[in-house]
mmCIF file of C-alpha atoms in Angstrom:
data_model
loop_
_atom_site.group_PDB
_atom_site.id
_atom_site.type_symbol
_atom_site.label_atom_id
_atom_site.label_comp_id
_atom_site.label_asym_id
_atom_site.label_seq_id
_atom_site.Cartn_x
_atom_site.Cartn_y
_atom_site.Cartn_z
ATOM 1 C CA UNK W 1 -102.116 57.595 -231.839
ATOM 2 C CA UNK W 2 -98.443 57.249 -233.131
ATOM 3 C CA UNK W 3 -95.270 56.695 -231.317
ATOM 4 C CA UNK W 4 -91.860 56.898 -233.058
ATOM 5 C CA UNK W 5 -88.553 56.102 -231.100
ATOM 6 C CA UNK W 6 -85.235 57.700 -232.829
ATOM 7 C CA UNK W 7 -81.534 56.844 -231.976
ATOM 8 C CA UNK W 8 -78.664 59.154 -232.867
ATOM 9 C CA UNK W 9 -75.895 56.438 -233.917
ATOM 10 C CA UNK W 10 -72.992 58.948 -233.352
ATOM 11 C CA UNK W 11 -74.351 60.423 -229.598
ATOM 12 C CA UNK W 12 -76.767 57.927 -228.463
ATOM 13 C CA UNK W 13 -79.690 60.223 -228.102
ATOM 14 C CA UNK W 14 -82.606 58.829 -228.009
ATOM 15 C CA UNK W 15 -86.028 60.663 -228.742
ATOM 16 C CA UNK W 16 -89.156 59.373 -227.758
ATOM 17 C CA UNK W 17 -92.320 61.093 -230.254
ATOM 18 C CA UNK W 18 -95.817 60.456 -228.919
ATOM 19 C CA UNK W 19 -98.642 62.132 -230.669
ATOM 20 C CA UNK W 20 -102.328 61.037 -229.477
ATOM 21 C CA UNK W 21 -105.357 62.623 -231.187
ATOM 22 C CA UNK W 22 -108.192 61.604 -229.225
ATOM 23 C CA UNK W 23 -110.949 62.727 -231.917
ATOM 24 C CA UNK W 24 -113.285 64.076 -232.771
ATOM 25 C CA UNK W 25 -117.185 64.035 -230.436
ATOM 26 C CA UNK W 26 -120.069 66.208 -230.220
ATOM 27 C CA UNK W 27 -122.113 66.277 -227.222
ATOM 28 C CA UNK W 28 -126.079 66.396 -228.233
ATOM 29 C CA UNK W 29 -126.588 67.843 -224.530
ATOM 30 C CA UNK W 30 -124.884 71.264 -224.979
ATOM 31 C CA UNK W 31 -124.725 71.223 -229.131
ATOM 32 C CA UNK W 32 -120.995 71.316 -228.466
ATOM 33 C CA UNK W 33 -118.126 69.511 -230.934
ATOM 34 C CA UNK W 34 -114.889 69.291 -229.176
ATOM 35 C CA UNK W 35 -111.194 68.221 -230.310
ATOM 36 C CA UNK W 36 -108.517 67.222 -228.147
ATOM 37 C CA UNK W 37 -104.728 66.698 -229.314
ATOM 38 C CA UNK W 38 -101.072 65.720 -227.417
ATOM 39 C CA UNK W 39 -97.584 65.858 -228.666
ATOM 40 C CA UNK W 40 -95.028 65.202 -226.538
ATOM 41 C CA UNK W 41 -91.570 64.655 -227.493
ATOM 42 C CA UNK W 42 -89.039 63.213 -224.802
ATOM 43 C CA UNK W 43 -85.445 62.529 -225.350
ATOM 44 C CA UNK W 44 -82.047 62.153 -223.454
ATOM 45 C CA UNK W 45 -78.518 60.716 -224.150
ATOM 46 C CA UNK W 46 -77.003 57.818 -222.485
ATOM 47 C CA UNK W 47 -74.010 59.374 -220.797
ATOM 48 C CA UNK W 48 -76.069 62.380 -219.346
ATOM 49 C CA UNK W 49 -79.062 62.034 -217.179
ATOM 50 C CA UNK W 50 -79.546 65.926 -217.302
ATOM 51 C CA UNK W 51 -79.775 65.723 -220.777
ATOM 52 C CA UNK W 52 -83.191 64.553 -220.287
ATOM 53 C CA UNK W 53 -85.760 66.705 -221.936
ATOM 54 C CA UNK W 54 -89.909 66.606 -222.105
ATOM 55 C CA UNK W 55 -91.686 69.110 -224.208
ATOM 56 C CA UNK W 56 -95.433 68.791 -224.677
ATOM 57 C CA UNK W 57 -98.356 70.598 -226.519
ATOM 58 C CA UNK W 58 -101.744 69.967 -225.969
ATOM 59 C CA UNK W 59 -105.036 72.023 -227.698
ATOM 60 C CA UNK W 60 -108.473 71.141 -226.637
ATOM 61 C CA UNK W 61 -110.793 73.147 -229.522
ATOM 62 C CA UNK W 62 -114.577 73.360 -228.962
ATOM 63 C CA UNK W 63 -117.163 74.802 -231.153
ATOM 64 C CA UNK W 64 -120.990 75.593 -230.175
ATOM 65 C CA UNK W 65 -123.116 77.249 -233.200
ATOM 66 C CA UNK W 66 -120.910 79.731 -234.572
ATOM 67 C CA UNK W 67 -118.433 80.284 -231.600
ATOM 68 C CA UNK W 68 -114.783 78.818 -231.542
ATOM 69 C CA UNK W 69 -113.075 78.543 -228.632
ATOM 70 C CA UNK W 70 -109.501 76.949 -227.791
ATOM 71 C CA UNK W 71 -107.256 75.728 -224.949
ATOM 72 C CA UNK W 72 -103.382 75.225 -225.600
ATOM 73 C CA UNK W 73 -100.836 74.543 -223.740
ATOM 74 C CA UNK W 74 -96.667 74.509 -224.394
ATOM 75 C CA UNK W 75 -94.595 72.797 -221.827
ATOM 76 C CA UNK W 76 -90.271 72.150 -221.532
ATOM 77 C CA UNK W 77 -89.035 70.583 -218.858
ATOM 78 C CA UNK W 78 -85.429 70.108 -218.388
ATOM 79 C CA UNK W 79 -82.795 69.823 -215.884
ATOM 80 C CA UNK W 80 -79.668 70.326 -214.189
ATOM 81 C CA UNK W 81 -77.654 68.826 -211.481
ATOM 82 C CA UNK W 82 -78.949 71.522 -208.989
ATOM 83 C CA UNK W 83 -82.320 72.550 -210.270
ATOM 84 C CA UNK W 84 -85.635 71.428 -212.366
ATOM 85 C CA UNK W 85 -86.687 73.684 -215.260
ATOM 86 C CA UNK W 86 -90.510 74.508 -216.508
ATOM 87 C CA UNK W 87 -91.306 76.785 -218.627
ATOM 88 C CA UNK W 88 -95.154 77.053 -220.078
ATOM 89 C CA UNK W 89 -97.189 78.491 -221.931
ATOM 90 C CA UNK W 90 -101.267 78.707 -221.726
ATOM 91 C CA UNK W 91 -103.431 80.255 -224.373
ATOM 92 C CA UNK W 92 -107.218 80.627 -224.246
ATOM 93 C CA UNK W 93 -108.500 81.755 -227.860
ATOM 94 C CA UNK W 94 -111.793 83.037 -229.522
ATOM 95 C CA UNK W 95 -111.655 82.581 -232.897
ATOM 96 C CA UNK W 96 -108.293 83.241 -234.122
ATOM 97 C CA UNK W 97 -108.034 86.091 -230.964
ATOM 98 C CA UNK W 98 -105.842 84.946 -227.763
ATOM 99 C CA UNK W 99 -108.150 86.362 -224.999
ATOM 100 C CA UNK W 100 -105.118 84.768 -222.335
ATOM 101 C CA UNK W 101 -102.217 83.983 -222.180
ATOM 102 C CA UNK W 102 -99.925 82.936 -219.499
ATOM 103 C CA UNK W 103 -96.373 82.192 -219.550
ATOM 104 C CA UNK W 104 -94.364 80.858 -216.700
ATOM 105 C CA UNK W 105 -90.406 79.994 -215.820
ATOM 106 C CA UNK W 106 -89.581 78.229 -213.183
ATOM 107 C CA UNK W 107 -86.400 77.084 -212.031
ATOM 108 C CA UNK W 108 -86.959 74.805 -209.090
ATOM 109 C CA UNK W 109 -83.899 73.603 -206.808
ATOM 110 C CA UNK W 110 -83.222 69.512 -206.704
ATOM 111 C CA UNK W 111 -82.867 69.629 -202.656
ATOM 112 C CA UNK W 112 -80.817 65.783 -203.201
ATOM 113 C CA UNK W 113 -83.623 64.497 -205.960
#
């Protein structure tokens, strides 16, 4: 895991970098190696709360014999004064194919949070 925390001297912006890789395991039970990653990058500046911003990836890739498959996952989160943003992304992969995919954008209202 590494975490980095960078300040913008002239704004005040502060960005947040997380990135966990939690390795590396192959279960004997199935004959199945599996990797599993997280980024996420959060940041916001002082003299705006709405600036506040999360964006995370995550990819889970498993391998058994000769087939790869993957799981990934793109999310942004952001805000306004009247309304929560998420857009997201999902990808299930073969191989190099994407058999799915599934995007969403939703703009959700505050309702005083």
């Amino acid at each position: 895991s590494s975490k980095s925390i960078v300040v913008d001297s002239l704004t005040g912006e502060q960005q947040t970098r997380t990135s966990t890789d939690y390795g590396h395991y192959f279960y004997h039970s199935c004959e199945t190696k599996i990797d599993f990653t997280v980024d996420q990058l959060l940041s916001i500046r002082p003299d705006d709360p709405n600036s506040a911003k999360s964006v995370t990836d995550h990819a889970v890739k498993m391998q058994m014999g000769d087939i790869a498959t993957g799981l990934s996952g793109h999310y942004e989160m952001t805000s306004t004064c009247d309304h929560y943003y998420v857009k997201a992304t999902w990808r299930a992969m073969v191989g190099k194919e994407c058999i799915f995919e599934k995007n969403f954008n939703h703009k959700i209202p505050r309702n005083l949070v």
